[in-house]
PDB file of C-alpha atoms in Angstrom:
ATOM      1  CA  ALA A   1      -1.529 -91.857 -80.746  1.00  0.00           C
ATOM      2  CA  ILE A   2      -2.155 -95.580 -80.927  1.00  0.00           C
ATOM      3  CA  LYS A   3      -4.537 -96.800 -78.241  1.00  0.00           C
ATOM      4  CA  ASP A   4      -3.865 -99.916 -76.214  1.00  0.00           C
ATOM      5  CA  ARG A   5      -6.409-102.599 -77.169  1.00  0.00           C
ATOM      6  CA  ILE A   6      -8.133-104.608 -74.437  1.00  0.00           C
ATOM      7  CA  LEU A   7     -10.184-107.732 -75.055  1.00  0.00           C
ATOM      8  CA  VAL A   8     -12.924-107.985 -72.433  1.00  0.00           C
ATOM      9  CA  ILE A   9     -14.237-111.543 -72.072  1.00  0.00           C
ATOM     10  CA  GLU A  10     -17.464-111.268 -70.093  1.00  0.00           C
ATOM     11  CA  ASP A  11     -20.904-112.840 -70.579  1.00  0.00           C
ATOM     12  CA  GLU A  12     -22.790-110.722 -68.027  1.00  0.00           C
ATOM     13  CA  ARG A  13     -24.031-107.639 -69.933  1.00  0.00           C
ATOM     14  CA  SER A  14     -24.251-105.273 -66.947  1.00  0.00           C
ATOM     15  CA  ILE A  15     -20.673-106.034 -65.885  1.00  0.00           C
ATOM     16  CA  GLU A  16     -19.492-105.796 -69.501  1.00  0.00           C
ATOM     17  CA  ASN A  17     -21.144-102.377 -69.935  1.00  0.00           C
ATOM     18  CA  MET A  18     -19.508-101.006 -66.785  1.00  0.00           C
ATOM     19  CA  ILE A  19     -16.035-102.295 -67.710  1.00  0.00           C
ATOM     20  CA  VAL A  20     -16.250-101.117 -71.334  1.00  0.00           C
ATOM     21  CA  THR A  21     -17.486 -97.657 -70.283  1.00  0.00           C
ATOM     22  CA  LEU A  22     -14.620 -97.242 -67.799  1.00  0.00           C
ATOM     23  CA  LEU A  23     -11.953 -98.470 -70.223  1.00  0.00           C
ATOM     24  CA  GLU A  24     -13.164 -96.349 -73.149  1.00  0.00           C
ATOM     25  CA  ALA A  25     -13.405 -93.280 -70.887  1.00  0.00           C
ATOM     26  CA  ASN A  26      -9.727 -93.838 -70.080  1.00  0.00           C
ATOM     27  CA  GLY A  27      -8.691 -93.978 -73.734  1.00  0.00           C
ATOM     28  CA  TYR A  28      -8.536 -97.705 -74.428  1.00  0.00           C
ATOM     29  CA  ASP A  29      -9.697 -99.457 -77.604  1.00  0.00           C
ATOM     30  CA  VAL A  30     -12.067-102.166 -76.332  1.00  0.00           C
ATOM     31  CA  ILE A  31     -13.177-105.397 -77.995  1.00  0.00           C
ATOM     32  CA  VAL A  32     -15.766-107.649 -76.309  1.00  0.00           C
ATOM     33  CA  ALA A  33     -16.273-111.418 -76.405  1.00  0.00           C
ATOM     34  CA  HIS A  34     -19.270-113.069 -74.728  1.00  0.00           C
ATOM     35  CA  SER A  35     -18.076-116.673 -74.970  1.00  0.00           C
ATOM     36  CA  GLY A  36     -14.863-118.644 -74.798  1.00  0.00           C
ATOM     37  CA  ARG A  37     -14.989-119.603 -78.468  1.00  0.00           C
ATOM     38  CA  GLU A  38     -15.447-115.963 -79.490  1.00  0.00           C
ATOM     39  CA  ALA A  39     -12.630-114.907 -77.140  1.00  0.00           C
ATOM     40  CA  LEU A  40     -10.151-117.340 -78.662  1.00  0.00           C
ATOM     41  CA  GLY A  41     -10.980-116.137 -82.162  1.00  0.00           C
ATOM     42  CA  LEU A  42     -10.732-112.450 -81.280  1.00  0.00           C
ATOM     43  CA  SER A  43      -7.508-112.886 -79.304  1.00  0.00           C
ATOM     44  CA  THR A  44      -5.730-114.291 -82.355  1.00  0.00           C
ATOM     45  CA  SER A  45      -7.308-112.015 -84.986  1.00  0.00           C
ATOM     46  CA  HIS A  46      -7.028-108.708 -83.075  1.00  0.00           C
ATOM     47  CA  CYS A  47      -3.870-109.344 -80.993  1.00  0.00           C
ATOM     48  CA  PRO A  48      -4.958-107.249 -77.987  1.00  0.00           C
ATOM     49  CA  ASP A  49      -2.447-105.781 -75.540  1.00  0.00           C
ATOM     50  CA  LEU A  50      -4.372-107.181 -72.562  1.00  0.00           C
ATOM     51  CA  LEU A  51      -7.103-109.726 -71.834  1.00  0.00           C
ATOM     52  CA  LEU A  52      -9.664-109.039 -69.117  1.00  0.00           C
ATOM     53  CA  LEU A  53     -11.024-112.519 -68.470  1.00  0.00           C
ATOM     54  CA  ASP A  54     -14.101-113.697 -66.594  1.00  0.00           C
ATOM     55  CA  LEU A  55     -13.666-117.359 -65.636  1.00  0.00           C
ATOM     56  CA  GLY A  56     -17.380-118.207 -65.666  1.00  0.00           C
ATOM     57  CA  LEU A  57     -18.396-118.351 -69.329  1.00  0.00           C
ATOM     58  CA  PRO A  58     -21.354-120.158 -70.933  1.00  0.00           C
ATOM     59  CA  ASP A  59     -19.413-122.428 -73.296  1.00  0.00           C
ATOM     60  CA  MET A  60     -16.084-123.156 -71.578  1.00  0.00           C
ATOM     61  CA  ASP A  61     -14.114-122.613 -68.403  1.00  0.00           C
ATOM     62  CA  GLY A  62     -12.045-119.435 -68.426  1.00  0.00           C
ATOM     63  CA  MET A  63      -9.026-121.476 -67.307  1.00  0.00           C
ATOM     64  CA  GLU A  64      -9.162-123.252 -70.682  1.00  0.00           C
ATOM     65  CA  ILE A  65      -8.902-119.878 -72.409  1.00  0.00           C
ATOM     66  CA  LEU A  66      -6.000-118.932 -70.158  1.00  0.00           C
ATOM     67  CA  ARG A  67      -4.116-122.139 -70.990  1.00  0.00           C
ATOM     68  CA  SER A  68      -4.871-121.839 -74.710  1.00  0.00           C
ATOM     69  CA  VAL A  69      -3.711-118.214 -74.961  1.00  0.00           C
ATOM     70  CA  ARG A  70      -0.560-119.015 -72.964  1.00  0.00           C
ATOM     71  CA  GLU A  71       0.433-121.549 -75.636  1.00  0.00           C
ATOM     72  CA  TRP A  72       1.212-118.739 -78.104  1.00  0.00           C
ATOM     73  CA  THR A  73       1.625-115.448 -76.213  1.00  0.00           C
ATOM     74  CA  HIS A  74       2.729-113.844 -72.952  1.00  0.00           C
ATOM     75  CA  MET A  75       0.256-110.942 -73.208  1.00  0.00           C
ATOM     76  CA  PRO A  76      -0.977-109.801 -69.800  1.00  0.00           C
ATOM     77  CA  ILE A  77      -4.191-111.451 -68.614  1.00  0.00           C
ATOM     78  CA  VAL A  78      -6.235-110.046 -65.745  1.00  0.00           C
ATOM     79  CA  VAL A  79      -8.755-112.485 -64.295  1.00  0.00           C
ATOM     80  CA  VAL A  80     -11.987-110.865 -63.084  1.00  0.00           C
ATOM     81  CA  SER A  81     -14.250-113.408 -61.440  1.00  0.00           C
ATOM     82  CA  ALA A  82     -16.792-113.974 -58.708  1.00  0.00           C
ATOM     83  CA  ARG A  83     -15.172-117.325 -57.902  1.00  0.00           C
ATOM     84  CA  THR A  84     -13.512-117.722 -54.536  1.00  0.00           C
TER      85      THR A  84
END
């Protein structure tokens, strides 16, 4: 069976490890990006089925990634953030 691929965009290693562990345990193929630039590259080259996006990234605002990805796809994006 083909696994759904999820791109996790998270710069905090402890949070990333927890999310990746849970997703892989539930049968998902997981790719990880630690910066906005890396996320944009991986989203176009790997065409994931879902983005799990942290808004607070070291090199760009997660909203920029959201807007950029929305220019070319309607893939689901789940925002996971500590922002209010």
